[in-house]
Coordinates of C-alpha atoms in Angstrom, one line a residue:
X17 CA -3.6 -32.0 -12.2
X18 CA -0.9 -33.2 -9.8
X19 CA -2.2 -32.9 -6.2
X20 CA 1.4 -32.8 -5.0
X21 CA 1.8 -29.4 -6.5
X22 CA -1.4 -27.7 -5.4
X23 CA -1.0 -24.0 -5.8
X24 CA -1.9 -20.8 -3.9
X25 CA -3.1 -18.1 -6.3
X26 CA -2.6 -14.4 -5.4
X27 CA -4.6 -12.1 -7.6
X28 CA -4.2 -8.3 -7.9
X29 CA -4.7 -5.8 -10.7
X30 CA -1.3 -4.1 -9.8
X31 CA 2.0 -5.7 -9.3
X32 CA 5.7 -4.5 -9.7
X33 CA 6.9 -2.5 -11.5
X34 CA 3.7 -0.7 -10.3
X35 CA 4.7 0.0 -6.6
X36 CA 1.5 0.9 -4.7
X37 CA 0.9 -0.5 -1.3
X38 CA -1.3 -3.3 -2.4
X39 CA 1.2 -4.4 -5.1
X40 CA 4.0 -4.4 -2.5
X41 CA 1.8 -6.4 -0.1
X42 CA 0.9 -9.0 -2.8
X43 CA 4.6 -9.3 -3.8
X44 CA 5.6 -9.9 -0.2
X45 CA 2.9 -12.6 0.3
X46 CA 4.3 -14.3 -2.8
X47 CA 7.9 -13.9 -1.9
X48 CA 7.7 -15.1 1.7
X49 CA 5.3 -18.0 0.9
X50 CA 7.6 -19.1 -1.9
X51 CA 10.6 -18.7 0.4
X52 CA 8.9 -21.2 2.8
X53 CA 8.5 -23.7 -0.1
X54 CA 4.7 -23.0 -0.4
X55 CA 3.8 -23.3 -4.1
X56 CA 2.4 -19.9 -5.1
X57 CA 1.6 -18.0 -8.3
X58 CA 0.7 -14.4 -8.8
X59 CA -2.0 -13.5 -11.4
X60 CA -1.9 -10.0 -12.6
X61 CA -2.0 -7.6 -15.6
X62 CA 0.8 -7.3 -18.1
X63 CA 2.9 -4.2 -17.6
X64 CA 5.9 -3.0 -19.7
X65 CA 9.3 -3.7 -18.3
X66 CA 8.0 -6.2 -15.7
X67 CA 10.9 -7.6 -13.7
X68 CA 11.7 -11.3 -13.3
X69 CA 10.5 -12.7 -10.0
X70 CA 11.6 -15.7 -7.9
X71 CA 8.1 -17.2 -8.1
X72 CA 5.7 -17.7 -11.0
X73 CA 3.8 -14.6 -12.2
X74 CA 1.1 -15.2 -14.8
X75 CA 0.2 -12.0 -16.6
X76 CA -2.9 -11.4 -18.8
X77 CA -3.2 -8.7 -21.5
X78 CA -4.0 -5.2 -20.5
X79 CA -4.4 -1.7 -21.8
X80 CA -3.3 1.6 -20.2
X81 CA -5.9 3.5 -18.1
X82 CA -6.0 7.1 -19.3
X83 CA -5.2 9.6 -16.6
X84 CA -4.2 6.9 -14.2
X85 CA -0.7 6.0 -15.3
X86 CA 1.0 3.5 -14.7
X87 CA -2.2 1.5 -14.0
X88 CA -3.6 -0.9 -16.5
X89 CA -7.1 -2.3 -17.3
X90 CA -6.8 -6.1 -17.7
X91 CA -8.5 -8.1 -20.4
X92 CA -7.9 -11.7 -19.3
X93 CA -11.0 -13.1 -20.9
X94 CA -9.7 -12.2 -24.4
X95 CA -6.2 -13.5 -23.8
X96 CA -6.3 -17.1 -25.0
X97 CA -2.7 -17.9 -24.2
X98 CA -3.3 -16.7 -20.6
X99 CA -6.5 -18.8 -20.4
X100 CA -4.7 -21.9 -21.4
X101 CA -2.0 -21.3 -18.8
X102 CA -4.6 -20.6 -16.1
X103 CA -6.5 -23.9 -16.8
X104 CA -3.3 -25.9 -16.1
X105 CA -2.6 -24.3 -12.7
X106 CA -3.9 -26.7 -9.9
X107 CA -5.1 -24.0 -7.5
X108 CA -6.1 -25.2 -4.0
X109 CA -7.0 -21.7 -2.7
X110 CA -7.2 -18.2 -4.3
X111 CA -6.7 -14.9 -2.6
X112 CA -7.9 -11.7 -4.3
X113 CA -6.3 -8.4 -3.2
X114 CA -8.7 -6.3 -5.1
X115 CA -12.4 -6.5 -6.1
X116 CA -12.0 -5.7 -9.8
X117 CA -10.7 -7.6 -12.9
X118 CA -8.3 -10.0 -11.1
X119 CA -10.5 -10.3 -8.1
X120 CA -13.5 -11.4 -10.2
X121 CA -11.2 -13.8 -12.1
X122 CA -10.2 -15.4 -8.7
X123 CA -13.9 -15.6 -7.7
X124 CA -14.8 -17.3 -11.0
X125 CA -12.0 -19.9 -10.5
X126 CA -13.0 -20.5 -6.9
X127 CA -16.6 -21.2 -7.9
X128 CA -15.7 -23.5 -10.8
X129 CA -13.2 -25.5 -8.8
X130 CA -15.0 -25.4 -5.4
X131 CA -11.9 -24.1 -3.6
X132 CA -11.5 -21.5 -0.9
X133 CA -11.8 -17.8 -1.9
X134 CA -10.2 -15.3 0.4
X135 CA -10.1 -11.5 -0.3
X136 CA -8.6 -8.5 1.5
X137 CA -10.3 -5.1 1.7
X138 CA -7.4 -2.8 1.3
X139 CA -8.6 0.6 0.1
X140 CA -11.3 3.2 0.4
X141 CA -12.8 2.3 -3.0
X142 CA -15.7 4.7 -2.8
X143 CA -13.3 7.6 -3.0
X144 CA -11.9 6.1 -6.2
X145 CA -15.4 5.7 -7.6
X146 CA -16.2 9.4 -6.8
X147 CA -13.0 10.5 -8.6
X148 CA -13.7 8.3 -11.6
X149 CA -17.5 9.0 -12.0
X150 CA -17.6 12.6 -10.6
X151 CA -20.8 11.7 -8.9
X152 CA -21.4 10.7 -5.3
X153 CA -24.6 9.0 -6.2
X154 CA -23.0 6.8 -8.9
X155 CA -20.1 6.1 -6.5
X156 CA -22.6 4.9 -3.8
X157 CA -24.2 2.6 -6.4
X158 CA -20.8 1.2 -7.5
X159 CA -19.9 0.7 -3.9
X160 CA -23.0 -1.4 -3.2
X161 CA -22.2 -3.5 -6.2
X162 CA -18.6 -4.0 -5.1
X163 CA -19.8 -5.2 -1.6
X164 CA -21.5 -8.1 -3.4
X165 CA -18.1 -9.3 -4.3
X166 CA -16.9 -9.3 -0.7
X167 CA -20.2 -11.1 0.3
X168 CA -19.2 -14.0 -1.9
X169 CA -15.9 -14.6 -0.2
X170 CA -15.3 -17.5 2.3
X171 CA -13.4 -14.9 4.4
X172 CA -12.7 -11.2 4.2
X173 CA -9.4 -9.9 5.7
X174 CA -8.6 -6.3 6.7
X175 CA -5.1 -5.1 7.3
X176 CA -5.9 -3.1 10.5
X177 CA -8.7 -3.3 13.0
X178 CA -10.0 0.2 12.4
X179 CA -10.6 -0.6 8.7
X180 CA -13.7 -2.4 9.9
X181 CA -15.4 1.0 10.2
X182 CA -15.0 1.7 6.5
X183 CA -16.1 -1.6 5.2
X184 CA -19.1 -1.6 7.5
X185 CA -20.0 1.9 6.3
X186 CA -19.9 0.5 2.8
X187 CA -22.5 -2.1 3.8
X188 CA -20.5 -5.3 4.5
X189 CA -22.1 -7.3 7.3
X190 CA -20.1 -10.5 7.3
X191 CA -17.2 -11.8 9.5
X192 CA -13.8 -10.1 9.3
X193 CA -10.3 -11.2 10.1
X194 CA -7.5 -8.8 10.8
X195 CA -4.3 -9.8 8.9
X196 CA -1.8 -7.0 9.4
X197 CA 0.7 -5.9 6.8
X198 CA 4.5 -6.2 7.4
X199 CA 7.4 -4.5 5.8
X200 CA 10.6 -5.7 4.2
X201 CA 12.8 -3.0 6.0
X202 CA 12.4 -4.6 9.4
X203 CA 15.5 -6.0 11.1
X204 CA 18.0 -3.3 9.9
X205 CA 20.8 -3.2 12.4
X206 CA 22.5 0.0 13.5
X207 CA 19.9 2.4 12.0
X208 CA 21.9 5.4 13.2
X209 CA 24.9 4.4 11.0
X210 CA 22.6 3.4 8.1
X211 CA 20.9 6.8 8.3
X212 CA 24.2 8.8 8.3
X213 CA 25.4 6.8 5.3
X214 CA 22.1 7.2 3.5
X215 CA 22.2 11.0 3.9
X216 CA 25.7 11.1 2.6
X217 CA 24.8 9.0 -0.5
X218 CA 21.7 10.9 -1.2
X219 CA 23.4 14.3 -1.0
X220 CA 21.9 15.6 2.3
X221 CA 24.0 17.1 5.0
X222 CA 23.8 15.5 8.4
X223 CA 22.1 18.6 9.8
X224 CA 19.5 19.1 7.1
X225 CA 15.9 19.0 8.0
X226 CA 14.5 16.3 5.6
X227 CA 10.8 15.8 5.0
X228 CA 9.4 12.9 3.0
X229 CA 6.2 11.7 1.2
X230 CA 6.0 8.4 -0.5
X231 CA 2.8 7.4 -2.3
X232 CA 0.6 8.0 -5.3
X233 CA 0.7 11.7 -6.4
X234 CA -3.1 12.2 -6.2
X235 CA -5.0 15.0 -4.4
X236 CA -7.0 12.4 -2.4
X237 CA -3.8 11.7 -0.3
X238 CA -3.8 15.3 0.9
X239 CA -0.7 16.2 -1.1
X240 CA -2.1 19.7 -1.6
X241 CA -2.3 20.1 2.2
X242 CA 1.3 19.1 2.5
X243 CA 2.4 21.7 0.0
X244 CA 0.3 24.5 1.5
X245 CA 1.9 23.7 4.9
X246 CA 5.4 23.8 3.5
X247 CA 4.7 27.3 2.3
X248 CA 3.9 28.4 5.8
X249 CA 7.1 27.1 7.5
X250 CA 9.0 30.2 8.3
X251 CA 12.5 30.5 9.6
X252 CA 13.3 26.8 9.5
X253 CA 15.2 25.5 6.4
X254 CA 14.0 22.1 5.1
X255 CA 14.3 19.8 2.1
X256 CA 11.2 18.1 0.9
X257 CA 11.2 14.9 -1.1
X258 CA 8.2 13.5 -3.0
X259 CA 8.5 9.9 -4.2
X260 CA 5.8 8.4 -6.4
X261 CA 3.7 9.1 -9.5
X262 CA 0.1 10.0 -10.3
X263 CA -2.3 12.2 -12.1
X264 CA -1.7 15.2 -9.7
X265 CA 2.1 15.2 -10.1
X266 CA 2.3 18.1 -12.5
X267 CA -0.2 20.1 -10.5
X268 CA 1.9 19.4 -7.3
X269 CA 5.1 20.6 -9.1
X270 CA 3.3 23.7 -10.3
X271 CA 2.0 24.5 -6.8
X272 CA 5.5 24.1 -5.4
X273 CA 6.8 26.5 -8.1
X274 CA 4.1 29.1 -7.3
X275 CA 5.1 29.0 -3.7
X276 CA 8.7 29.5 -4.6
X277 CA 9.7 26.2 -3.0
X278 CA 11.3 24.5 -6.1
X279 CA 14.9 24.9 -4.9
X280 CA 14.3 22.8 -1.7
X281 CA 11.7 20.4 -3.0
X282 CA 12.6 17.3 -5.0
X283 CA 10.3 15.1 -7.1
X284 CA 11.9 11.7 -7.5
X285 CA 9.2 9.8 -9.4
X286 CA 8.6 6.1 -8.7
X287 CA 11.5 4.3 -7.1
X288 CA 11.4 0.6 -7.6
X289 CA 14.8 -0.1 -6.1
X290 CA 13.8 -1.1 -2.6
X291 CA 17.3 -0.4 -1.1
X292 CA 17.2 3.1 -2.5
X293 CA 13.8 3.7 -1.2
X294 CA 14.9 2.4 2.2
X295 CA 17.7 5.0 2.2
X296 CA 15.2 7.8 1.6
X297 CA 13.1 6.6 4.5
X298 CA 16.2 6.5 6.7
X299 CA 17.4 9.9 5.7
X300 CA 14.2 11.6 6.5
X301 CA 13.5 13.3 9.8
X302 CA 9.7 13.2 9.4
X303 CA 7.3 11.2 7.1
X304 CA 4.4 13.5 6.1
X305 CA 1.2 11.5 5.4
X306 CA -1.9 13.4 6.3
X307 CA -4.1 11.3 4.0
X308 CA -7.7 10.7 4.8
X309 CA -7.9 8.4 1.8
X310 CA -5.8 5.5 3.0
X311 CA -6.8 2.6 5.2
X312 CA -3.6 0.9 6.5
X313 CA -0.8 2.4 4.5
X314 CA 2.4 0.3 4.2
X315 CA 4.4 3.5 3.8
X316 CA 3.9 4.5 7.5
X317 CA 5.2 1.1 8.6
X318 CA 8.1 1.3 6.2
X319 CA 9.1 4.6 7.6
X320 CA 8.7 3.3 11.2
X321 CA 11.1 0.4 10.3
X322 CA 13.7 3.1 9.7
X323 CA 12.8 4.9 12.9
X324 CA 11.3 7.8 10.9
X325 CA 8.0 8.9 12.6
X326 CA 5.0 10.0 10.7
X327 CA 2.7 13.0 11.0
X328 CA -0.9 11.8 10.3
X329 CA -4.2 13.6 10.1
X330 CA -6.5 13.4 13.1
X331 CA -9.4 11.0 12.7
X332 CA -7.9 9.3 9.6
X333 CA -8.0 5.5 9.6
X334 CA -4.2 5.6 9.1
X335 CA -3.7 7.5 12.4
X336 CA -5.4 4.8 14.5
X337 CA -2.1 2.9 15.0
X338 CA -0.4 6.0 16.3
X339 CA -0.4 7.4 19.8
X340 CA 0.3 11.1 19.5
X341 CA 3.8 12.1 20.7
X342 CA 4.7 8.5 21.4
X343 CA 5.2 6.7 18.2
X344 CA 4.2 9.4 15.8
X345 CA 2.4 12.7 15.6
X346 CA -1.2 13.7 14.9
X347 CA -2.3 17.0 13.4
X348 CA -5.6 18.7 12.4
X349 CA -6.6 18.4 8.8
X350 CA -5.4 22.0 8.3
X351 CA -2.3 23.4 6.6
X352 CA -1.7 25.9 9.4
X353 CA -1.7 23.2 12.1
X354 CA 0.5 20.9 9.9
X355 CA 3.0 23.7 9.4
X356 CA 3.1 24.4 13.1
X357 CA 3.6 20.8 13.9
X358 CA 6.5 20.4 11.5
X359 CA 8.1 23.6 12.8
X360 CA 7.8 22.5 16.4
X361 CA 9.3 19.1 15.7
X362 CA 12.2 20.3 13.6
X363 CA 13.0 22.6 16.5
X364 CA 13.2 19.7 18.8
X365 CA 14.9 16.8 17.1
X366 CA 15.0 14.7 20.3
X367 CA 11.2 14.3 20.2
X368 CA 11.5 13.0 16.6
X369 CA 14.3 10.6 17.6
X370 CA 12.3 9.1 20.5
X371 CA 9.1 8.8 18.5
X372 CA 11.0 7.1 15.7
X373 CA 12.4 4.5 18.1
X374 CA 9.0 3.9 19.5
X375 CA 7.5 3.6 16.0
X376 CA 10.1 1.0 15.2
X377 CA 9.2 -1.0 18.3
X378 CA 5.4 -0.8 18.0
X379 CA 4.2 -0.7 14.4
X380 CA 6.9 -2.5 12.7
X381 CA 6.5 -6.2 11.8
X382 CA 8.5 -8.5 9.5
X383 CA 6.7 -9.8 6.4
X384 CA 8.2 -13.3 7.2
X385 CA 6.2 -13.3 10.4
X386 CA 3.0 -12.1 8.6
X387 CA 3.4 -14.8 6.0
X388 CA 3.4 -17.5 8.7
X389 CA 0.1 -16.3 10.0
X390 CA -1.3 -16.0 6.4
X391 CA -0.3 -19.6 5.6
X392 CA -1.8 -20.9 8.8
X393 CA -5.1 -19.3 7.8
X394 CA -4.9 -20.7 4.3
X395 CA -4.3 -24.2 5.7
X396 CA -7.4 -23.8 7.8
X397 CA -9.5 -23.1 4.8
X398 CA -7.9 -25.7 2.5
X399 CA -8.5 -28.4 5.2
X400 CA -12.1 -27.2 5.6
X401 CA -12.9 -27.3 1.9
X402 CA -11.3 -30.8 1.3

């Protein structure tokens, strides 16, 4: 191995073209580190139609996960070509962004090579276990086993201070470092003009009331609550856009149809074109994200970068970065309250405009800045282990 080419390894089960928040975060880590001439490789599952990237991406064989499209279950240990490639990579530090197949692969490498092992606690995994096993008891046992993974890390990162409550509830007792997420929409000049152009290109009138949701189409993200609330908005015309994909997509469309909302609701599927997605964020008046499932969703920050404020559910982890009526809006976890909040705000666009500007100024950070902090921490651990 050539010490002059020591490599940072970023491991995650999902990666573009899968566009969930953790995949986007992993991509930005890789992009901005590589952009700063830091040798970096991403280790992830093979996915059909994977794009070319400006940094190395080493993919292992995988199979589709039933009922969880487009997600894949990786089988790296049976992929001999992948194993040969992996052996030749001179890792100096590995960072796992999930505690499953790729994460355990990163842990194995760290142990074998005696190099630093960093991991980030991104998601409310117990909710995923409950959905998968249909048993709270089994989910609790799976969560306890998962925490053993985090216990083995040299350092555990969380993307937002309030996420500590979740991982402590799961049983983790070790030290935590807050390493925030950024977003790649920061730094847009003249957002007012960008918004007007985006609306025109996307087919919205400048006076339309545009509502947006971006994320997995799963019931855990309170998508049903959004749809119920839309059915209760009376006297105020609106256009609702859902972007994403998930097991609940057909059920959501059916629910929209039953409420008679199909004409003013648009399901766009997954949008991998970041510029197009940016235009949708900019075109929206409000970003609806009453999820109780998410920890520190990137989508709220992406919306903020385009001066689009979010409506979040009271007491959700996501809402902890929001000051109600300043840089976003908080609602009860109830469709009547959400409908009332949407109606009040659409009737007073100046409140939305001011909150959007404040959101852009307070919860919006560049990935390039985050990457500098990330690499400083990596250097600390690489020096400590040498």
